[in-house]
mmCIF file of C-alpha atoms in Angstrom:
data_model
loop_
_atom_site.group_PDB
_atom_site.id
_atom_site.type_symbol
_atom_site.label_atom_id
_atom_site.label_comp_id
_atom_site.label_asym_id
_atom_site.label_seq_id
_atom_site.Cartn_x
_atom_site.Cartn_y
_atom_site.Cartn_z
ATOM 1 C CA MET A 11 -30.392 10.800 30.452
ATOM 2 C CA ALA A 12 -32.074 13.596 28.613
ATOM 3 C CA ASN A 13 -35.766 13.189 27.784
ATOM 4 C CA HIS A 14 -34.972 13.305 24.071
ATOM 5 C CA ALA A 15 -32.437 10.454 24.436
ATOM 6 C CA ARG A 16 -34.432 8.337 26.903
ATOM 7 C CA ARG A 17 -37.427 8.156 24.570
ATOM 8 C CA SER A 18 -35.414 7.523 21.439
ATOM 9 C CA LYS A 19 -35.601 4.012 20.049
ATOM 10 C CA LEU A 20 -33.218 4.719 17.127
ATOM 11 C CA ILE A 21 -29.739 6.193 17.019
ATOM 12 C CA LEU A 22 -28.099 6.680 13.631
ATOM 13 C CA VAL A 23 -24.346 7.174 13.070
ATOM 14 C CA GLU A 24 -23.234 8.582 9.720
ATOM 15 C CA GLY A 25 -20.141 9.970 8.054
ATOM 16 C CA ILE A 26 -17.769 9.269 5.141
ATOM 17 C CA PRO A 27 -15.357 6.349 5.269
ATOM 18 C CA GLY A 28 -12.639 6.827 7.854
ATOM 19 C CA SER A 29 -14.706 9.234 9.979
ATOM 20 C CA GLY A 30 -14.999 6.665 12.774
ATOM 21 C CA LYS A 31 -18.563 5.430 12.446
ATOM 22 C CA THR A 32 -17.838 1.943 13.727
ATOM 23 C CA SER A 33 -15.727 3.167 16.666
ATOM 24 C CA ILE A 34 -18.368 5.759 17.746
ATOM 25 C CA ALA A 35 -21.242 3.300 17.253
ATOM 26 C CA LEU A 36 -19.464 0.687 19.471
ATOM 27 C CA HIS A 37 -18.680 3.360 22.046
ATOM 28 C CA ILE A 38 -22.366 4.496 22.184
ATOM 29 C CA ASP A 39 -23.500 0.908 22.564
ATOM 30 C CA ARG A 40 -21.174 0.430 25.536
ATOM 31 C CA PHE A 41 -22.121 3.771 27.033
ATOM 32 C CA LEU A 42 -25.838 3.019 26.897
ATOM 33 C CA ALA A 43 -25.419 -0.581 28.091
ATOM 34 C CA GLU A 44 -23.556 0.643 31.171
ATOM 35 C CA ARG A 45 -26.580 2.794 32.028
ATOM 36 C CA GLY A 46 -29.015 -0.040 31.733
ATOM 37 C CA TRP A 47 -30.365 0.582 28.239
ATOM 38 C CA ALA A 48 -31.429 -2.472 26.198
ATOM 39 C CA THR A 49 -29.670 -1.903 22.895
ATOM 40 C CA ARG A 50 -29.314 -3.714 19.580
ATOM 41 C CA LEU A 51 -26.299 -2.605 17.497
ATOM 42 C CA TYR A 52 -26.123 -3.208 13.704
ATOM 43 C CA LEU A 53 -22.848 -2.289 12.061
ATOM 44 C CA GLU A 54 -22.242 -1.848 8.345
ATOM 45 C CA GLY A 55 -22.508 -5.180 6.483
ATOM 46 C CA ASP A 56 -24.676 -6.952 9.027
ATOM 47 C CA VAL A 57 -26.736 -9.485 7.025
ATOM 48 C CA HIS A 58 -29.405 -9.518 9.788
ATOM 49 C CA HIS A 59 -30.020 -5.766 9.599
ATOM 50 C CA PRO A 60 -33.742 -5.156 10.312
ATOM 51 C CA ALA A 61 -34.061 -1.937 8.332
ATOM 52 C CA ASP A 62 -31.625 -2.382 5.441
ATOM 53 C CA TYR A 63 -31.089 -4.891 2.609
ATOM 54 C CA GLU A 64 -27.642 -6.336 3.162
ATOM 55 C CA SER A 65 -26.852 -9.038 0.569
ATOM 56 C CA VAL A 66 -30.475 -9.553 -0.340
ATOM 57 C CA ALA A 67 -31.513 -10.526 -3.914
ATOM 58 C CA TYR A 68 -34.768 -9.132 -5.360
ATOM 59 C CA PHE A 69 -37.076 -10.999 -7.711
ATOM 60 C CA GLU A 70 -40.276 -10.241 -9.465
ATOM 61 C CA ARG A 71 -42.292 -13.396 -10.078
ATOM 62 C CA GLN A 72 -41.350 -13.887 -13.716
ATOM 63 C CA ALA A 73 -37.696 -13.366 -12.948
ATOM 64 C CA TRP A 74 -37.891 -15.870 -10.083
ATOM 65 C CA GLU A 75 -39.444 -18.534 -12.318
ATOM 66 C CA ALA A 76 -36.670 -18.025 -14.900
ATOM 67 C CA PHE A 77 -33.974 -18.117 -12.177
ATOM 68 C CA ARG A 78 -35.127 -21.328 -10.508
ATOM 69 C CA SER A 79 -35.597 -23.077 -13.828
ATOM 70 C CA ARG A 80 -31.896 -22.347 -14.597
ATOM 71 C CA HIS A 81 -30.918 -24.074 -11.326
ATOM 72 C CA PRO A 82 -33.133 -27.156 -10.872
ATOM 73 C CA GLU A 83 -30.749 -28.979 -8.621
ATOM 74 C CA GLN A 84 -30.694 -26.111 -6.106
ATOM 75 C CA ARG A 85 -34.387 -25.251 -6.507
ATOM 76 C CA ALA A 86 -35.631 -26.725 -3.202
ATOM 77 C CA LEU A 87 -32.909 -25.043 -1.173
ATOM 78 C CA LEU A 88 -33.434 -21.662 -2.818
ATOM 79 C CA GLU A 89 -37.210 -21.854 -2.453
ATOM 80 C CA ARG A 90 -36.913 -22.443 1.281
ATOM 81 C CA HIS A 91 -35.085 -19.130 1.611
ATOM 82 C CA LEU A 92 -37.278 -17.016 -0.660
ATOM 83 C CA VAL A 93 -39.744 -14.677 1.023
ATOM 84 C CA TRP A 94 -42.642 -13.084 -0.857
ATOM 85 C CA ARG A 95 -44.113 -9.783 0.183
ATOM 86 C CA GLY A 96 -46.949 -9.266 -2.269
ATOM 87 C CA GLU A 97 -45.348 -9.447 -5.751
ATOM 88 C CA ASP A 98 -41.828 -8.766 -4.366
ATOM 89 C CA GLY A 99 -39.538 -11.719 -3.688
ATOM 90 C CA PHE A 100 -36.457 -11.490 -1.462
ATOM 91 C CA LEU A 101 -33.699 -14.005 -0.962
ATOM 92 C CA ALA A 102 -31.201 -13.131 1.756
ATOM 93 C CA TYR A 103 -28.180 -14.707 0.129
ATOM 94 C CA GLY A 104 -25.803 -13.301 2.745
ATOM 95 C CA GLN A 105 -27.650 -15.123 5.495
ATOM 96 C CA LEU A 106 -27.879 -18.230 3.295
ATOM 97 C CA SER A 107 -24.130 -18.254 2.825
ATOM 98 C CA ARG A 108 -23.500 -18.141 6.540
ATOM 99 C CA GLN A 109 -26.121 -20.778 7.239
ATOM 100 C CA LEU A 110 -24.578 -23.208 4.811
ATOM 101 C CA ASP A 111 -21.098 -22.628 6.203
ATOM 102 C CA GLY A 112 -19.519 -25.123 3.828
ATOM 103 C CA ARG A 113 -22.011 -27.839 4.503
ATOM 104 C CA HIS A 114 -23.753 -27.407 1.192
ATOM 105 C CA ASP A 115 -22.114 -25.255 -1.361
ATOM 106 C CA LEU A 116 -23.873 -23.677 -4.284
ATOM 107 C CA PRO A 117 -22.364 -23.267 -7.753
ATOM 108 C CA ALA A 118 -20.548 -20.028 -8.338
ATOM 109 C CA ALA A 119 -23.056 -19.109 -11.045
ATOM 110 C CA VAL A 120 -25.873 -19.110 -8.460
ATOM 111 C CA TRP A 121 -24.006 -16.773 -6.116
ATOM 112 C CA GLU A 122 -23.099 -14.518 -8.957
ATOM 113 C CA GLU A 123 -26.649 -14.279 -10.196
ATOM 114 C CA LEU A 124 -27.925 -13.601 -6.694
ATOM 115 C CA ALA A 125 -25.390 -10.816 -6.183
ATOM 116 C CA ALA A 126 -26.306 -9.342 -9.538
ATOM 117 C CA ARG A 127 -29.939 -9.197 -8.415
ATOM 118 C CA ASP A 128 -29.086 -7.474 -5.096
ATOM 119 C CA VAL A 129 -31.620 -4.884 -4.091
ATOM 120 C CA TYR A 130 -28.887 -2.198 -4.401
ATOM 121 C CA ASN A 131 -28.428 -3.274 -8.068
ATOM 122 C CA VAL A 132 -32.072 -2.944 -9.048
ATOM 123 C CA PRO A 133 -32.076 -1.004 -12.367
ATOM 124 C CA SER A 134 -35.195 0.989 -11.575
ATOM 125 C CA GLN A 135 -34.635 3.562 -8.977
ATOM 126 C CA ASP A 136 -38.354 3.897 -8.417
ATOM 127 C CA THR A 137 -38.361 0.293 -7.382
ATOM 128 C CA TYR A 138 -35.245 0.720 -5.173
ATOM 129 C CA ARG A 139 -36.859 3.658 -3.330
ATOM 130 C CA ARG A 140 -40.133 1.789 -2.895
ATOM 131 C CA LEU A 141 -38.404 -1.339 -1.507
ATOM 132 C CA ALA A 142 -36.131 0.694 0.767
ATOM 133 C CA LEU A 143 -38.898 2.785 2.203
ATOM 134 C CA ALA A 144 -41.109 -0.274 2.764
ATOM 135 C CA GLN A 145 -38.276 -1.974 4.711
ATOM 136 C CA TRP A 146 -37.806 1.072 6.970
ATOM 137 C CA GLN A 147 -41.544 1.334 7.530
ATOM 138 C CA ALA A 148 -41.795 -2.326 8.479
ATOM 139 C CA PHE A 149 -38.901 -1.945 10.892
ATOM 140 C CA ALA A 150 -40.561 1.112 12.521
ATOM 141 C CA ASP A 151 -43.904 -0.687 12.839
ATOM 142 C CA GLN A 152 -42.266 -3.721 14.542
ATOM 143 C CA SER A 153 -40.069 -1.665 16.835
ATOM 144 C CA ARG A 154 -42.342 1.086 18.001
ATOM 145 C CA LEU A 155 -43.878 -0.802 20.932
ATOM 146 C CA GLY A 156 -40.665 -2.472 22.080
ATOM 147 C CA GLU A 157 -38.239 -1.342 24.776
ATOM 148 C CA GLU A 158 -34.983 -1.683 22.862
ATOM 149 C CA THR A 159 -33.000 1.183 21.347
ATOM 150 C CA PHE A 160 -31.609 0.350 17.905
ATOM 151 C CA LEU A 161 -28.176 1.664 16.903
ATOM 152 C CA PHE A 162 -27.472 1.696 13.172
ATOM 153 C CA GLU A 163 -24.225 2.554 11.433
ATOM 154 C CA CYS A 164 -24.342 4.236 7.960
ATOM 155 C CA CYS A 165 -27.547 2.917 6.403
ATOM 156 C CA PHE A 166 -29.650 6.029 6.730
ATOM 157 C CA LEU A 167 -27.621 8.489 4.647
ATOM 158 C CA GLN A 168 -24.679 6.606 3.174
ATOM 159 C CA ASN A 169 -26.484 3.744 1.462
ATOM 160 C CA PRO A 170 -29.193 5.679 -0.405
ATOM 161 C CA LEU A 171 -26.799 8.426 -1.451
ATOM 162 C CA THR A 172 -24.293 5.908 -2.734
ATOM 163 C CA VAL A 173 -26.921 4.256 -4.880
ATOM 164 C CA LEU A 174 -29.070 7.216 -5.986
ATOM 165 C CA VAL A 175 -26.221 9.770 -6.530
ATOM 166 C CA GLY A 176 -23.000 7.804 -6.735
ATOM 167 C CA ARG A 177 -24.231 4.945 -8.879
ATOM 168 C CA HIS A 178 -27.076 6.526 -10.857
ATOM 169 C CA ASN A 179 -26.412 10.290 -10.633
ATOM 170 C CA ARG A 180 -29.933 11.103 -9.605
ATOM 171 C CA ASP A 181 -30.717 14.730 -8.810
ATOM 172 C CA GLY A 182 -29.754 15.667 -5.256
ATOM 173 C CA ALA A 183 -33.312 16.822 -4.569
ATOM 174 C CA GLU A 184 -34.646 13.366 -5.488
ATOM 175 C CA ALA A 185 -32.241 11.756 -2.952
ATOM 176 C CA VAL A 186 -33.170 14.311 -0.329
ATOM 177 C CA ALA A 187 -36.883 13.524 -0.888
ATOM 178 C CA HIS A 188 -36.237 9.855 -0.444
ATOM 179 C CA ILE A 189 -34.324 10.322 2.764
ATOM 180 C CA GLN A 190 -37.005 12.659 4.105
ATOM 181 C CA ALA A 191 -39.580 9.961 3.439
ATOM 182 C CA VAL A 192 -37.478 7.449 5.369
ATOM 183 C CA ALA A 193 -37.120 9.938 8.186
ATOM 184 C CA ASP A 194 -40.875 10.370 8.265
ATOM 185 C CA SER A 195 -41.377 6.648 8.399
ATOM 186 C CA VAL A 196 -39.329 6.302 11.656
ATOM 187 C CA ALA A 197 -40.447 9.504 13.310
ATOM 188 C CA ALA A 198 -42.408 7.605 15.950
ATOM 189 C CA LEU A 199 -39.090 6.122 17.139
ATOM 190 C CA HIS A 200 -37.778 9.675 17.900
ATOM 191 C CA PRO A 201 -34.532 9.060 16.072
ATOM 192 C CA ILE A 202 -31.252 10.753 16.967
ATOM 193 C CA LEU A 203 -28.541 11.238 14.288
ATOM 194 C CA ILE A 204 -24.877 11.623 15.119
ATOM 195 C CA TYR A 205 -22.856 12.843 12.161
ATOM 196 C CA LEU A 206 -19.039 12.592 12.082
ATOM 197 C CA ARG A 207 -17.839 15.514 10.041
ATOM 198 C CA GLN A 208 -14.352 15.611 8.527
ATOM 199 C CA GLU A 209 -12.442 18.883 8.368
ATOM 200 C CA ASP A 210 -10.425 17.552 5.422
ATOM 201 C CA PRO A 211 -12.218 14.662 3.654
ATOM 202 C CA ARG A 212 -9.286 14.168 1.337
ATOM 203 C CA ALA A 213 -6.848 13.637 4.151
ATOM 204 C CA THR A 214 -9.258 11.244 5.873
ATOM 205 C CA LEU A 215 -9.730 9.117 2.734
ATOM 206 C CA GLU A 216 -5.994 9.045 1.997
ATOM 207 C CA ARG A 217 -5.256 7.999 5.529
ATOM 208 C CA VAL A 218 -7.840 5.204 5.560
ATOM 209 C CA ALA A 219 -6.711 4.041 2.101
ATOM 210 C CA ARG A 220 -3.267 3.456 3.587
ATOM 211 C CA GLU A 221 -4.677 1.623 6.614
ATOM 212 C CA ARG A 222 -7.103 -0.700 4.884
ATOM 213 C CA PRO A 223 -6.435 -3.461 2.310
ATOM 214 C CA HIS A 224 -5.774 -2.317 -1.258
ATOM 215 C CA ALA A 225 -8.820 -4.287 -2.361
ATOM 216 C CA TRP A 226 -11.095 -1.899 -0.396
ATOM 217 C CA TRP A 227 -9.815 1.181 -2.311
ATOM 218 C CA ASP A 228 -9.844 -0.634 -5.605
ATOM 219 C CA PHE A 229 -13.434 -1.601 -4.998
ATOM 220 C CA LEU A 230 -14.422 2.047 -4.469
ATOM 221 C CA ILE A 231 -12.709 3.070 -7.683
ATOM 222 C CA SER A 232 -14.422 0.280 -9.632
ATOM 223 C CA TYR A 233 -17.824 1.130 -8.079
ATOM 224 C CA PHE A 234 -17.846 4.908 -8.596
ATOM 225 C CA VAL A 235 -15.597 5.631 -11.550
ATOM 226 C CA GLY A 236 -17.062 5.075 -15.032
ATOM 227 C CA ARG A 237 -20.697 5.371 -13.903
ATOM 228 C CA GLY A 238 -23.154 7.777 -12.274
ATOM 229 C CA TRP A 239 -21.868 10.921 -10.695
ATOM 230 C CA CYS A 240 -18.178 10.441 -11.569
ATOM 231 C CA GLN A 241 -18.972 9.586 -15.170
ATOM 232 C CA ALA A 242 -21.199 12.603 -15.598
ATOM 233 C CA LEU A 243 -18.404 14.888 -14.407
ATOM 234 C CA GLY A 244 -15.603 13.048 -16.245
ATOM 235 C CA LEU A 245 -13.790 12.076 -13.011
ATOM 236 C CA GLU A 246 -11.469 9.164 -12.972
ATOM 237 C CA GLY A 247 -9.323 7.080 -10.570
ATOM 238 C CA PRO A 248 -8.717 8.010 -6.921
ATOM 239 C CA GLU A 249 -9.505 11.594 -7.604
ATOM 240 C CA GLY A 250 -12.999 10.667 -8.671
ATOM 241 C CA VAL A 251 -13.586 8.753 -5.477
ATOM 242 C CA ILE A 252 -12.285 11.592 -3.289
ATOM 243 C CA ALA A 253 -14.406 14.175 -5.163
ATOM 244 C CA PHE A 254 -17.524 12.059 -4.645
ATOM 245 C CA TYR A 255 -17.021 11.787 -0.892
ATOM 246 C CA GLU A 256 -16.245 15.485 -0.620
ATOM 247 C CA MET A 257 -19.539 16.177 -2.387
ATOM 248 C CA ARG A 258 -21.328 13.593 -0.313
ATOM 249 C CA GLN A 259 -20.305 15.133 2.996
ATOM 250 C CA ARG A 260 -21.522 18.543 1.785
ATOM 251 C CA LEU A 261 -24.857 17.043 0.721
ATOM 252 C CA GLU A 262 -25.275 15.103 3.933
ATOM 253 C CA LEU A 263 -24.726 18.180 6.046
ATOM 254 C CA ASP A 264 -27.232 20.076 3.891
ATOM 255 C CA ILE A 265 -29.718 17.239 4.415
ATOM 256 C CA LEU A 266 -29.209 17.344 8.186
ATOM 257 C CA ALA A 267 -30.163 21.009 8.173
ATOM 258 C CA ARG A 268 -33.456 20.204 6.443
ATOM 259 C CA LEU A 269 -34.466 17.153 8.500
ATOM 260 C CA ASN A 270 -36.782 17.462 11.471
ATOM 261 C CA MET A 271 -34.576 15.157 13.455
ATOM 262 C CA ARG A 272 -32.441 15.791 16.560
ATOM 263 C CA ALA A 273 -28.834 15.622 15.375
ATOM 264 C CA LEU A 274 -25.320 16.193 16.623
ATOM 265 C CA VAL A 275 -22.403 17.045 14.279
ATOM 266 C CA VAL A 276 -19.015 15.930 15.694
ATOM 267 C CA ASP A 277 -15.674 16.870 14.179
ATOM 268 C CA THR A 278 -13.690 13.684 14.615
ATOM 269 C CA ALA A 279 -9.990 13.181 14.341
ATOM 270 C CA PRO A 280 -8.004 9.910 14.607
ATOM 271 C CA ASP A 281 -5.700 11.325 17.309
ATOM 272 C CA ASP A 282 -8.531 12.694 19.503
ATOM 273 C CA TRP A 283 -11.156 9.982 20.091
ATOM 274 C CA GLU A 284 -11.403 10.864 23.755
ATOM 275 C CA ASN A 285 -12.797 14.276 22.923
ATOM 276 C CA SER A 286 -15.216 12.841 20.375
ATOM 277 C CA HIS A 287 -16.448 10.250 22.806
ATOM 278 C CA ARG A 288 -16.967 12.962 25.451
ATOM 279 C CA THR A 289 -18.925 15.190 23.022
ATOM 280 C CA VAL A 290 -21.277 12.293 22.152
ATOM 281 C CA GLU A 291 -21.678 11.299 25.805
ATOM 282 C CA GLU A 292 -22.545 14.825 26.834
ATOM 283 C CA PHE A 293 -25.087 15.038 24.080
ATOM 284 C CA LEU A 294 -26.786 11.930 25.344
ATOM 285 C CA GLN A 295 -26.246 12.749 29.001
ATOM 286 C CA VAL A 296 -27.770 16.268 29.112
ATOM 287 C CA GLY A 297 -30.700 16.354 31.495
ATOM 288 C CA TRP A 298 -29.925 12.981 33.155
ATOM 289 C CA ASP A 299 -29.841 14.513 36.622
ATOM 290 C CA ALA A 300 -33.160 16.254 36.075
ATOM 291 C CA LEU A 301 -35.040 13.031 35.659
#
């Protein structure tokens, strides 16, 4: 493989919903494994993600004391799963739910409170950015000396832009600065970013809305409409969601042009995955014969 790909320990796959991130990430994982690479793939929603907070509640010490006092019967179990990093407390409730697996259920009020305290729901965006950057830095420090290549779907661009712009309507420059800081934190891993651009974001979103459960589309409407970016522009319903993702793709492509990171932009289409796969393979394959 190319020198740039061989030395990379981090491959990022990004794009709006329906662009094919999961399909491309799985294909890259297979492609690299067939060539002897040691890879670790983390798809969207993986509660064991090493660089992202997926279903992780955040507590400051005073908030934790109040929380555990409200749930004395569950205190011992919850304390076993709380991790302190300085004055920041984290409880991976997504992992906890899977570990319990029906053997010891917690009251609904506990789960609801944990979800409300999710890192992505932290009211202070300064706190969110600090926690997110620290997690990326810790991941980079732990991974730099290893031999594995990590493959991440969506957490580098999608997640911070969803929170900072979509939820809180922060200035685009502020979001760009945060993403640049994250990019700097993982620079020693020589990351590669593969972006799946959509020629017509509206058509992509309308197609995927038909293919996925109604609850998925309803969640997007409830998340974006009535707050943040959509609220500031007076956008409502499905049109608000579509407008946000159209804006997000433009912003993400602009960010790519600013980052000092090797990147490939692929125009994907649901009826031409073979061509998309070949484009990605060629990007990774260039220079293989020269080694």
